[in-house]
């Protein structure tokens, strides 16, 4: 028993030392990186036409400070000019560009046009996350000071949908035939992007575009797992345009806990989240002073890290993404609740009607009033996206005093 205990302690010390060496490799690599996230993106655009940016939790609005900084840069306006998002159904793209490029007599006229558009942006009763308000209004603010031939063009790539004439049976058909399955929605979003991209008018002889997708859709995943073929939006686009495409992920954490790692269990989860490498990536970022950087990951300590969801196939990060951006530590991510000015009483009634249409009954109407809905969506506040205290503990275990 005594010998067994000694052996266990020896192995623990060996493994701890090995893990610490891993951390030193990460910090040593980060120490050599000096390219800002924005400059990194524009460096990639020098030799690539399409950059897919894997955003973290849609609700985190801090990442849109960086995104809007990129979009407002003269390098984007003069050389790229086109940005696409996962959020927003494709058949609202023309309408969105009209709203965001229009010259209005006053801000109230813009707000009225924007609110009408926003209410019809998604196949959910409303896109409940503030990120799209911040993003779209940010583009309008950029566009309103630009000449008409310089204004940024947006593309919405999600599955075509309209609430006009929608019934419960039609909605169920849409869910079953379009949103369900392992690849259907990803392939449609990829096709939608490629359709819009091919229609772009070249700028200075090139068609360039930034595509923002949540990381689960952005990655270059193309595997077979437990009888399923799994392919993401990023891999469909990579298959089409090959070396013209780079996929860059923003720093995040494991978006699905370990016990929900199978794709059939993927969905919104707030508890049980863990950091990448149980905190080593974030510890390295913390040790280096939280310096915002962007870099290629092939054959780096980050790229060789095992992916969080390996599907029993030894997948590393460099198999799925080409680069990574560290921008703000996870405990500064701010999820934002509220849709200012989107809900009046009339639209609150429409929202309840849409909920009942989806459910095929009147239960939502019986439990919620238009006044309740308006009050709920009028409340605007930031909150932690997950259990930051738990994750801070995971990170700090690697940081020596």
C-alpha positions as a LaTeX table, in Angstrom:
\begin{tabular}{lrrr}
\hline
Residue & $x$ (\AA) & $y$ (\AA) & $z$ (\AA) \\
\hline
Unk1 & 0.00 & 0.00 & 0.00 \\
Unk2 & 2.83 & 2.37 & 0.94 \\
Unk3 & 4.68 & 1.60 & $-2.30$ \\
Unk4 & 1.48 & 2.18 & $-4.28$ \\
Unk5 & 0.99 & 5.59 & $-2.64$ \\
Unk6 & 4.57 & 6.58 & $-3.42$ \\
Unk7 & 4.09 & 5.54 & $-7.05$ \\
Unk8 & 0.90 & 7.59 & $-7.29$ \\
Unk9 & 2.66 & 10.66 & $-5.89$ \\
Unk10 & 5.55 & 10.21 & $-8.31$ \\
Unk11 & 3.17 & 9.95 & $-11.25$ \\
Unk12 & 1.21 & 13.00 & $-10.04$ \\
Unk13 & 4.36 & 15.07 & $-9.82$ \\
Unk14 & 5.47 & 13.87 & $-13.26$ \\
Unk15 & 2.15 & 14.73 & $-14.84$ \\
Unk16 & 2.00 & 18.09 & $-13.07$ \\
Unk17 & 5.44 & 18.93 & $-14.38$ \\
Unk18 & 4.45 & 17.84 & $-17.87$ \\
Unk19 & 1.35 & 20.05 & $-17.74$ \\
Unk20 & 3.41 & 22.96 & $-16.49$ \\
Unk21 & 5.79 & 22.44 & $-19.40$ \\
Unk22 & 2.80 & 22.59 & $-21.72$ \\
Unk23 & 1.83 & 25.92 & $-20.18$ \\
Unk24 & 5.36 & 27.24 & $-20.63$ \\
Unk25 & 5.20 & 26.31 & $-24.32$ \\
Unk26 & 1.94 & 28.23 & $-24.68$ \\
Unk27 & 3.21 & 31.32 & $-22.88$ \\
Unk28 & 6.52 & 31.25 & $-24.73$ \\
Unk29 & 4.66 & 31.16 & $-28.04$ \\
Unk30 & 2.27 & 33.94 & $-27.01$ \\
Unk31 & 5.20 & 36.09 & $-25.93$ \\
Unk32 & 6.45 & 36.10 & $-29.52$ \\
Unk33 & 3.12 & 37.25 & $-30.98$ \\
Unk34 & 2.72 & 40.98 & $-31.54$ \\
Unk35 & 0.06 & 41.27 & $-34.23$ \\
Unk36 & $-3.24$ & 42.81 & $-33.08$ \\
Unk37 & $-6.43$ & 40.90 & $-33.93$ \\
Unk38 & $-7.46$ & 43.55 & $-36.43$ \\
Unk39 & $-4.07$ & 43.69 & $-38.17$ \\
Unk40 & $-4.03$ & 39.89 & $-38.26$ \\
Unk41 & $-7.35$ & 39.80 & $-40.12$ \\
Unk42 & $-6.15$ & 42.33 & $-42.68$ \\
Unk43 & $-2.88$ & 40.45 & $-43.10$ \\
Unk44 & $-4.90$ & 37.36 & $-43.99$ \\
Unk45 & $-6.95$ & 39.36 & $-46.48$ \\
Unk46 & $-3.75$ & 40.22 & $-48.37$ \\
Unk47 & $-3.46$ & 36.62 & $-49.61$ \\
Unk48 & $-6.99$ & 35.24 & $-49.06$ \\
Unk49 & $-10.42$ & 36.21 & $-50.34$ \\
Unk50 & $-12.72$ & 34.81 & $-47.65$ \\
Unk51 & $-12.19$ & 34.98 & $-43.90$ \\
Unk52 & $-14.63$ & 33.01 & $-41.76$ \\
Unk53 & $-14.67$ & 34.38 & $-38.23$ \\
Unk54 & $-15.88$ & 31.89 & $-35.64$ \\
Unk55 & $-17.64$ & 34.00 & $-33.05$ \\
Unk56 & $-18.24$ & 32.83 & $-29.51$ \\
Unk57 & $-21.63$ & 32.87 & $-27.76$ \\
Unk58 & $-23.96$ & 35.00 & $-29.93$ \\
Unk59 & $-25.02$ & 36.86 & $-26.81$ \\
Unk60 & $-21.52$ & 38.15 & $-26.06$ \\
Unk61 & $-21.49$ & 41.72 & $-27.30$ \\
Unk62 & $-17.85$ & 42.50 & $-26.44$ \\
Unk63 & $-16.70$ & 40.63 & $-29.55$ \\
Unk64 & $-18.72$ & 43.07 & $-31.65$ \\
Unk65 & $-16.50$ & 45.92 & $-30.47$ \\
Unk66 & $-13.70$ & 44.17 & $-32.36$ \\
Unk67 & $-15.89$ & 43.25 & $-35.33$ \\
Unk68 & $-17.13$ & 46.80 & $-35.79$ \\
Unk69 & $-13.58$ & 48.09 & $-35.42$ \\
Unk70 & $-12.60$ & 45.84 & $-38.31$ \\
Unk71 & $-15.57$ & 46.91 & $-40.44$ \\
Unk72 & $-14.96$ & 50.63 & $-39.87$ \\
Unk73 & $-11.28$ & 50.37 & $-40.87$ \\
Unk74 & $-10.45$ & 52.01 & $-44.19$ \\
Unk75 & $-8.76$ & 48.77 & $-45.26$ \\
Unk76 & $-12.08$ & 46.95 & $-45.02$ \\
Unk77 & $-14.08$ & 49.70 & $-46.69$ \\
Unk78 & $-11.62$ & 50.14 & $-49.56$ \\
Unk79 & $-10.69$ & 46.49 & $-50.20$ \\
Unk80 & $-13.37$ & 44.14 & $-48.84$ \\
Unk81 & $-16.70$ & 45.92 & $-48.45$ \\
Unk82 & $-18.84$ & 42.82 & $-47.81$ \\
Unk83 & $-19.70$ & 41.15 & $-44.50$ \\
Unk84 & $-21.99$ & 38.17 & $-43.91$ \\
Unk85 & $-23.58$ & 36.70 & $-40.80$ \\
Unk86 & $-25.10$ & 33.43 & $-39.74$ \\
Unk87 & $-27.94$ & 35.32 & $-38.06$ \\
Unk88 & $-30.63$ & 36.67 & $-40.35$ \\
Unk89 & $-32.53$ & 34.78 & $-43.06$ \\
Unk90 & $-31.22$ & 35.20 & $-46.60$ \\
Unk91 & $-34.47$ & 36.51 & $-48.06$ \\
Unk92 & $-34.13$ & 39.62 & $-45.86$ \\
Unk93 & $-30.71$ & 40.53 & $-47.28$ \\
Unk94 & $-31.92$ & 42.99 & $-49.91$ \\
Unk95 & $-34.21$ & 44.65 & $-47.38$ \\
Unk96 & $-31.38$ & 44.87 & $-44.82$ \\
Unk97 & $-29.07$ & 46.59 & $-47.29$ \\
Unk98 & $-31.76$ & 49.08 & $-48.22$ \\
Unk99 & $-32.24$ & 49.98 & $-44.56$ \\
Unk100 & $-28.52$ & 50.20 & $-43.77$ \\
Unk101 & $-27.53$ & 52.17 & $-46.88$ \\
Unk102 & $-30.44$ & 54.62 & $-47.02$ \\
Unk103 & $-29.94$ & 58.35 & $-46.42$ \\
Unk104 & $-32.58$ & 59.35 & $-43.86$ \\
Unk105 & $-33.94$ & 62.77 & $-43.04$ \\
Unk106 & $-33.42$ & 62.07 & $-39.35$ \\
Unk107 & $-32.53$ & 59.29 & $-36.93$ \\
Unk108 & $-36.17$ & 58.60 & $-36.10$ \\
Unk109 & $-36.81$ & 57.59 & $-39.72$ \\
Unk110 & $-33.92$ & 55.14 & $-39.54$ \\
Unk111 & $-35.17$ & 53.70 & $-36.25$ \\
Unk112 & $-38.62$ & 53.11 & $-37.70$ \\
Unk113 & $-37.21$ & 51.32 & $-40.76$ \\
Unk114 & $-34.77$ & 49.31 & $-38.65$ \\
Unk115 & $-37.38$ & 48.12 & $-36.16$ \\
Unk116 & $-39.66$ & 46.90 & $-38.96$ \\
Unk117 & $-36.78$ & 44.96 & $-40.50$ \\
Unk118 & $-35.57$ & 43.50 & $-37.22$ \\
Unk119 & $-38.95$ & 41.99 & $-36.39$ \\
Unk120 & $-38.78$ & 39.90 & $-39.59$ \\
Unk121 & $-35.10$ & 38.92 & $-39.41$ \\
Unk122 & $-35.35$ & 35.36 & $-38.14$ \\
Unk123 & $-37.32$ & 32.12 & $-38.06$ \\
Unk124 & $-37.56$ & 32.35 & $-34.29$ \\
Unk125 & $-40.41$ & 34.59 & $-33.07$ \\
Unk126 & $-37.73$ & 37.28 & $-32.83$ \\
Unk127 & $-33.91$ & 37.22 & $-32.78$ \\
Unk128 & $-33.65$ & 37.67 & $-29.00$ \\
Unk129 & $-29.94$ & 38.44 & $-28.81$ \\
Unk130 & $-28.77$ & 42.04 & $-28.75$ \\
Unk131 & $-25.67$ & 41.26 & $-30.83$ \\
Unk132 & $-27.52$ & 41.80 & $-34.12$ \\
Unk133 & $-28.87$ & 45.17 & $-33.03$ \\
Unk134 & $-25.37$ & 46.31 & $-32.08$ \\
Unk135 & $-23.93$ & 44.89 & $-35.30$ \\
Unk136 & $-26.51$ & 46.22 & $-37.76$ \\
Unk137 & $-26.78$ & 49.64 & $-36.16$ \\
Unk138 & $-22.98$ & 49.79 & $-36.08$ \\
Unk139 & $-22.86$ & 49.20 & $-39.83$ \\
Unk140 & $-25.46$ & 51.92 & $-40.37$ \\
Unk141 & $-23.31$ & 54.36 & $-38.39$ \\
Unk142 & $-20.32$ & 53.46 & $-40.59$ \\
Unk143 & $-22.33$ & 53.68 & $-43.81$ \\
Unk144 & $-24.03$ & 57.01 & $-43.16$ \\
Unk145 & $-20.75$ & 58.92 & $-43.51$ \\
Unk146 & $-19.59$ & 57.05 & $-46.62$ \\
Unk147 & $-20.25$ & 57.78 & $-50.27$ \\
Unk148 & $-22.90$ & 55.50 & $-51.78$ \\
Unk149 & $-20.32$ & 53.47 & $-53.71$ \\
Unk150 & $-18.31$ & 52.83 & $-50.52$ \\
Unk151 & $-21.08$ & 51.70 & $-48.18$ \\
Unk152 & $-20.64$ & 48.25 & $-46.65$ \\
Unk153 & $-22.86$ & 45.51 & $-48.05$ \\
Unk154 & $-24.28$ & 42.92 & $-45.65$ \\
Unk155 & $-25.36$ & 39.38 & $-46.36$ \\
Unk156 & $-27.71$ & 37.27 & $-44.23$ \\
Unk157 & $-27.08$ & 33.57 & $-44.75$ \\
Unk158 & $-29.56$ & 31.61 & $-42.66$ \\
Unk159 & $-32.34$ & 29.51 & $-44.19$ \\
Unk160 & $-35.01$ & 31.40 & $-46.13$ \\
Unk161 & $-38.12$ & 32.02 & $-44.06$ \\
Unk162 & $-41.10$ & 34.35 & $-43.79$ \\
Unk163 & $-43.78$ & 34.76 & $-41.14$ \\
Unk164 & $-46.25$ & 35.87 & $-43.79$ \\
Unk165 & $-48.90$ & 33.16 & $-44.15$ \\
Unk166 & $-47.07$ & 30.86 & $-41.72$ \\
Unk167 & $-49.07$ & 28.05 & $-40.08$ \\
Unk168 & $-48.15$ & 25.47 & $-37.46$ \\
Unk169 & $-47.90$ & 22.71 & $-40.07$ \\
Unk170 & $-45.72$ & 24.84 & $-42.34$ \\
Unk171 & $-43.46$ & 25.68 & $-39.43$ \\
Unk172 & $-43.13$ & 22.02 & $-38.43$ \\
Unk173 & $-42.23$ & 21.16 & $-42.02$ \\
Unk174 & $-39.58$ & 23.90 & $-41.97$ \\
Unk175 & $-38.09$ & 22.56 & $-38.73$ \\
Unk176 & $-38.19$ & 18.92 & $-39.81$ \\
Unk177 & $-36.91$ & 19.40 & $-43.36$ \\
Unk178 & $-34.59$ & 22.41 & $-43.04$ \\
Unk179 & $-33.37$ & 22.85 & $-39.48$ \\
Unk180 & $-33.10$ & 19.20 & $-38.47$ \\
Unk181 & $-30.34$ & 16.77 & $-39.32$ \\
Unk182 & $-26.58$ & 16.97 & $-38.97$ \\
Unk183 & $-25.72$ & 18.86 & $-42.14$ \\
Unk184 & $-28.86$ & 20.36 & $-43.66$ \\
Unk185 & $-28.77$ & 23.83 & $-42.15$ \\
Unk186 & $-24.98$ & 24.08 & $-42.45$ \\
Unk187 & $-25.08$ & 23.16 & $-46.13$ \\
Unk188 & $-27.89$ & 25.67 & $-46.77$ \\
Unk189 & $-26.03$ & 28.47 & $-45.00$ \\
Unk190 & $-22.90$ & 27.65 & $-46.99$ \\
Unk191 & $-24.89$ & 27.64 & $-50.27$ \\
Unk192 & $-26.54$ & 30.92 & $-49.32$ \\
Unk193 & $-23.19$ & 32.53 & $-48.62$ \\
Unk194 & $-21.69$ & 31.24 & $-51.87$ \\
Unk195 & $-24.69$ & 32.45 & $-53.87$ \\
Unk196 & $-24.36$ & 35.97 & $-52.47$ \\
Unk197 & $-20.57$ & 35.92 & $-52.70$ \\
Unk198 & $-20.64$ & 34.98 & $-56.38$ \\
Unk199 & $-22.90$ & 38.00 & $-57.03$ \\
Unk200 & $-20.43$ & 40.44 & $-55.49$ \\
Unk201 & $-18.98$ & 43.11 & $-57.75$ \\
Unk202 & $-15.18$ & 42.85 & $-57.50$ \\
Unk203 & $-13.33$ & 45.62 & $-55.67$ \\
Unk204 & $-9.91$ & 46.35 & $-57.16$ \\
Unk205 & $-10.18$ & 43.13 & $-59.14$ \\
Unk206 & $-11.00$ & 40.87 & $-56.17$ \\
Unk207 & $-14.07$ & 39.52 & $-54.43$ \\
Unk208 & $-13.34$ & 39.53 & $-50.71$ \\
Unk209 & $-15.67$ & 38.85 & $-47.80$ \\
Unk210 & $-15.82$ & 38.42 & $-44.05$ \\
Unk211 & $-18.28$ & 35.75 & $-42.89$ \\
Unk212 & $-19.26$ & 35.68 & $-39.21$ \\
Unk213 & $-20.52$ & 32.32 & $-38.00$ \\
Unk214 & $-20.73$ & 30.88 & $-34.50$ \\
Unk215 & $-17.75$ & 28.61 & $-33.96$ \\
Unk216 & $-19.69$ & 25.30 & $-34.15$ \\
Unk217 & $-20.71$ & 26.24 & $-37.71$ \\
Unk218 & $-17.48$ & 27.99 & $-38.72$ \\
Unk219 & $-15.05$ & 25.13 & $-38.18$ \\
Unk220 & $-13.69$ & 22.90 & $-40.95$ \\
Unk221 & $-15.28$ & 19.74 & $-39.56$ \\
Unk222 & $-15.96$ & 16.95 & $-42.04$ \\
Unk223 & $-16.15$ & 13.51 & $-40.42$ \\
Unk224 & $-18.14$ & 10.33 & $-40.00$ \\
Unk225 & $-19.24$ & 9.56 & $-36.46$ \\
Unk226 & $-21.56$ & 6.86 & $-35.12$ \\
Unk227 & $-23.19$ & 6.34 & $-38.50$ \\
Unk228 & $-23.55$ & 10.05 & $-39.25$ \\
Unk229 & $-21.78$ & 12.23 & $-41.76$ \\
Unk230 & $-21.06$ & 15.56 & $-40.05$ \\
Unk231 & $-19.96$ & 18.58 & $-42.08$ \\
Unk232 & $-20.05$ & 22.19 & $-41.01$ \\
Unk233 & $-20.61$ & 25.43 & $-42.92$ \\
Unk234 & $-16.90$ & 26.21 & $-42.84$ \\
Unk235 & $-15.96$ & 22.91 & $-44.44$ \\
Unk236 & $-18.55$ & 23.29 & $-47.23$ \\
Unk237 & $-17.06$ & 26.69 & $-48.08$ \\
Unk238 & $-13.50$ & 25.39 & $-47.80$ \\
Unk239 & $-14.38$ & 22.57 & $-50.19$ \\
Unk240 & $-15.56$ & 25.12 & $-52.76$ \\
Unk241 & $-12.87$ & 27.79 & $-52.51$ \\
Unk242 & $-9.93$ & 25.83 & $-51.03$ \\
Unk243 & $-6.88$ & 28.00 & $-50.37$ \\
Unk244 & $-8.84$ & 31.23 & $-50.78$ \\
Unk245 & $-10.47$ & 30.63 & $-47.36$ \\
Unk246 & $-9.10$ & 31.01 & $-43.84$ \\
Unk247 & $-11.06$ & 30.14 & $-40.70$ \\
Unk248 & $-10.22$ & 32.15 & $-37.60$ \\
Unk249 & $-11.79$ & 31.51 & $-34.19$ \\
Unk250 & $-12.18$ & 33.98 & $-31.35$ \\
Unk251 & $-11.04$ & 32.72 & $-27.96$ \\
Unk252 & $-13.88$ & 31.00 & $-26.15$ \\
Unk253 & $-14.43$ & 27.99 & $-23.92$ \\
Unk254 & $-15.96$ & 24.57 & $-24.44$ \\
Unk255 & $-19.49$ & 25.48 & $-25.42$ \\
Unk256 & $-20.89$ & 22.06 & $-24.53$ \\
Unk257 & $-20.08$ & 20.21 & $-21.27$ \\
Unk258 & $-18.31$ & 16.86 & $-21.54$ \\
Unk259 & $-21.48$ & 14.84 & $-21.01$ \\
Unk260 & $-23.13$ & 16.56 & $-23.99$ \\
Unk261 & $-20.27$ & 16.19 & $-26.42$ \\
Unk262 & $-22.21$ & 14.14 & $-28.96$ \\
Unk263 & $-23.75$ & 16.32 & $-31.69$ \\
Unk264 & $-27.24$ & 14.95 & $-31.12$ \\
Unk265 & $-27.07$ & 16.54 & $-27.66$ \\
Unk266 & $-25.74$ & 19.95 & $-28.73$ \\
Unk267 & $-27.78$ & 22.95 & $-27.71$ \\
Unk268 & $-27.77$ & 25.99 & $-25.40$ \\
Unk269 & $-26.07$ & 25.12 & $-22.12$ \\
Unk270 & $-25.19$ & 27.49 & $-19.30$ \\
Unk271 & $-23.85$ & 25.19 & $-16.59$ \\
Unk272 & $-20.93$ & 22.79 & $-16.55$ \\
Unk273 & $-18.88$ & 24.76 & $-19.07$ \\
Unk274 & $-15.12$ & 24.16 & $-18.99$ \\
Unk275 & $-12.20$ & 26.08 & $-20.39$ \\
Unk276 & $-10.08$ & 24.77 & $-23.25$ \\
Unk277 & $-7.38$ & 22.43 & $-21.95$ \\
Unk278 & $-9.00$ & 22.80 & $-18.54$ \\
Unk279 & $-7.76$ & 26.38 & $-18.35$ \\
Unk280 & $-4.22$ & 26.25 & $-19.76$ \\
Unk281 & $-4.96$ & 28.42 & $-22.81$ \\
Unk282 & $-6.55$ & 31.07 & $-20.63$ \\
Unk283 & $-3.79$ & 30.82 & $-18.04$ \\
Unk284 & $-1.21$ & 31.54 & $-20.74$ \\
Unk285 & $-3.25$ & 34.50 & $-21.98$ \\
Unk286 & $-3.56$ & 35.78 & $-18.39$ \\
Unk287 & 0.17 & 35.40 & $-17.69$ \\
Unk288 & 0.96 & 37.39 & $-20.83$ \\
Unk289 & $-1.09$ & 40.33 & $-19.57$ \\
Unk290 & $-4.25$ & 39.55 & $-21.58$ \\
Unk291 & $-2.58$ & 41.00 & $-24.67$ \\
Unk292 & $-4.98$ & 40.95 & $-27.63$ \\
Unk293 & $-3.31$ & 39.05 & $-30.48$ \\
Unk294 & $-4.11$ & 37.06 & $-33.61$ \\
Unk295 & $-1.96$ & 34.35 & $-35.19$ \\
Unk296 & $-1.85$ & 31.25 & $-37.40$ \\
Unk297 & $-1.98$ & 28.05 & $-35.34$ \\
Unk298 & $-0.59$ & 25.36 & $-37.65$ \\
Unk299 & 2.19 & 23.45 & $-35.88$ \\
Unk300 & 1.97 & 25.66 & $-32.80$ \\
Unk301 & 1.24 & 24.53 & $-29.21$ \\
Unk302 & $-2.28$ & 25.87 & $-29.71$ \\
Unk303 & $-2.84$ & 24.15 & $-33.02$ \\
Unk304 & $-1.60$ & 20.80 & $-31.72$ \\
Unk305 & $-4.00$ & 20.93 & $-28.76$ \\
Unk306 & $-6.64$ & 18.22 & $-28.92$ \\
Unk307 & $-10.02$ & 19.61 & $-29.95$ \\
Unk308 & $-12.65$ & 19.67 & $-27.20$ \\
Unk309 & $-14.97$ & 17.26 & $-29.04$ \\
Unk310 & $-12.77$ & 14.74 & $-30.78$ \\
Unk311 & $-15.55$ & 12.36 & $-31.89$ \\
Unk312 & $-13.09$ & 9.59 & $-30.94$ \\
Unk313 & $-10.90$ & 10.58 & $-33.90$ \\
Unk314 & $-7.87$ & 12.44 & $-32.47$ \\
Unk315 & $-8.86$ & 15.81 & $-33.88$ \\
Unk316 & $-6.65$ & 18.79 & $-33.05$ \\
Unk317 & $-7.46$ & 22.49 & $-33.34$ \\
Unk318 & $-5.29$ & 22.94 & $-36.42$ \\
Unk319 & $-7.47$ & 20.39 & $-38.22$ \\
Unk320 & $-10.47$ & 22.70 & $-37.83$ \\
Unk321 & $-9.24$ & 26.30 & $-37.85$ \\
Unk322 & $-6.36$ & 28.21 & $-39.42$ \\
Unk323 & $-5.94$ & 30.93 & $-36.84$ \\
Unk324 & $-7.09$ & 32.19 & $-33.49$ \\
Unk325 & $-7.71$ & 35.57 & $-31.95$ \\
Unk326 & $-7.35$ & 36.26 & $-28.24$ \\
Unk327 & $-9.58$ & 39.23 & $-27.51$ \\
Unk328 & $-10.56$ & 39.85 & $-23.88$ \\
Unk329 & $-10.41$ & 37.16 & $-21.18$ \\
Unk330 & $-13.50$ & 35.02 & $-20.77$ \\
Unk331 & $-14.46$ & 36.71 & $-17.49$ \\
Unk332 & $-14.89$ & 39.99 & $-19.39$ \\
Unk333 & $-17.30$ & 38.51 & $-21.95$ \\
Unk334 & $-20.63$ & 40.29 & $-21.51$ \\
Unk335 & $-23.85$ & 38.68 & $-22.59$ \\
Unk336 & $-26.58$ & 41.26 & $-23.11$ \\
Unk337 & $-30.30$ & 40.93 & $-22.57$ \\
Unk338 & $-32.90$ & 43.21 & $-24.09$ \\
Unk339 & $-34.13$ & 44.54 & $-27.42$ \\
Unk340 & $-34.54$ & 48.29 & $-26.94$ \\
Unk341 & $-37.48$ & 49.78 & $-28.87$ \\
Unk342 & $-38.21$ & 46.58 & $-30.81$ \\
Unk343 & $-41.35$ & 45.74 & $-28.80$ \\
Unk344 & $-44.45$ & 47.84 & $-28.66$ \\
Unk345 & $-47.79$ & 46.38 & $-27.58$ \\
Unk346 & $-48.79$ & 45.56 & $-31.15$ \\
Unk347 & $-45.62$ & 43.59 & $-31.84$ \\
Unk348 & $-45.86$ & 41.94 & $-28.41$ \\
Unk349 & $-49.20$ & 40.53 & $-29.56$ \\
Unk350 & $-47.57$ & 39.34 & $-32.78$ \\
Unk351 & $-44.75$ & 37.74 & $-30.78$ \\
Unk352 & $-47.26$ & 35.80 & $-28.66$ \\
Unk353 & $-49.11$ & 34.76 & $-31.81$ \\
Unk354 & $-45.87$ & 33.43 & $-33.28$ \\
Unk355 & $-45.12$ & 31.46 & $-30.12$ \\
Unk356 & $-48.55$ & 29.84 & $-30.22$ \\
Unk357 & $-48.19$ & 29.16 & $-33.93$ \\
Unk358 & $-44.96$ & 27.26 & $-33.26$ \\
Unk359 & $-46.50$ & 25.28 & $-30.40$ \\
Unk360 & $-49.73$ & 24.60 & $-32.24$ \\
Unk361 & $-51.85$ & 25.75 & $-29.30$ \\
Unk362 & $-52.74$ & 28.84 & $-27.28$ \\
Unk363 & $-50.79$ & 28.01 & $-24.12$ \\
Unk364 & $-48.33$ & 30.89 & $-24.51$ \\
Unk365 & $-51.16$ & 33.37 & $-24.97$ \\
Unk366 & $-52.85$ & 32.03 & $-21.86$ \\
Unk367 & $-49.75$ & 32.51 & $-19.70$ \\
Unk368 & $-48.28$ & 35.75 & $-21.06$ \\
Unk369 & $-49.69$ & 39.19 & $-21.77$ \\
Unk370 & $-48.44$ & 41.71 & $-24.34$ \\
Unk371 & $-47.52$ & 44.00 & $-21.45$ \\
Unk372 & $-45.40$ & 41.23 & $-19.88$ \\
Unk373 & $-43.56$ & 40.61 & $-23.13$ \\
Unk374 & $-42.89$ & 44.28 & $-23.77$ \\
Unk375 & $-41.57$ & 44.76 & $-20.24$ \\
Unk376 & $-39.31$ & 41.70 & $-20.54$ \\
Unk377 & $-37.70$ & 42.77 & $-23.82$ \\
Unk378 & $-37.46$ & 46.42 & $-22.80$ \\
Unk379 & $-35.20$ & 45.45 & $-19.89$ \\
Unk380 & $-31.63$ & 46.00 & $-21.05$ \\
Unk381 & $-28.71$ & 44.66 & $-19.03$ \\
Unk382 & $-25.43$ & 42.80 & $-19.25$ \\
Unk383 & $-24.71$ & 39.55 & $-17.42$ \\
Unk384 & $-22.11$ & 36.80 & $-17.21$ \\
Unk385 & $-22.44$ & 34.33 & $-20.07$ \\
Unk386 & $-21.60$ & 31.38 & $-17.82$ \\
Unk387 & $-20.23$ & 30.51 & $-14.37$ \\
Unk388 & $-17.10$ & 32.65 & $-14.44$ \\
Unk389 & $-16.13$ & 31.85 & $-10.84$ \\
Unk390 & $-15.88$ & 28.15 & $-11.67$ \\
Unk391 & $-13.81$ & 28.84 & $-14.78$ \\
Unk392 & $-11.53$ & 31.30 & $-13.00$ \\
Unk393 & $-10.71$ & 28.47 & $-10.61$ \\
Unk394 & $-9.86$ & 26.22 & $-13.56$ \\
Unk395 & $-7.53$ & 28.86 & $-14.97$ \\
Unk396 & $-5.79$ & 29.77 & $-11.72$ \\
Unk397 & $-4.77$ & 26.20 & $-10.95$ \\
Unk398 & $-2.05$ & 26.61 & $-13.61$ \\
Unk399 & $-0.79$ & 29.99 & $-12.46$ \\
Unk400 & 1.94 & 29.73 & $-9.84$ \\
Unk401 & 2.26 & 32.43 & $-7.20$ \\
\hline
\end{tabular}
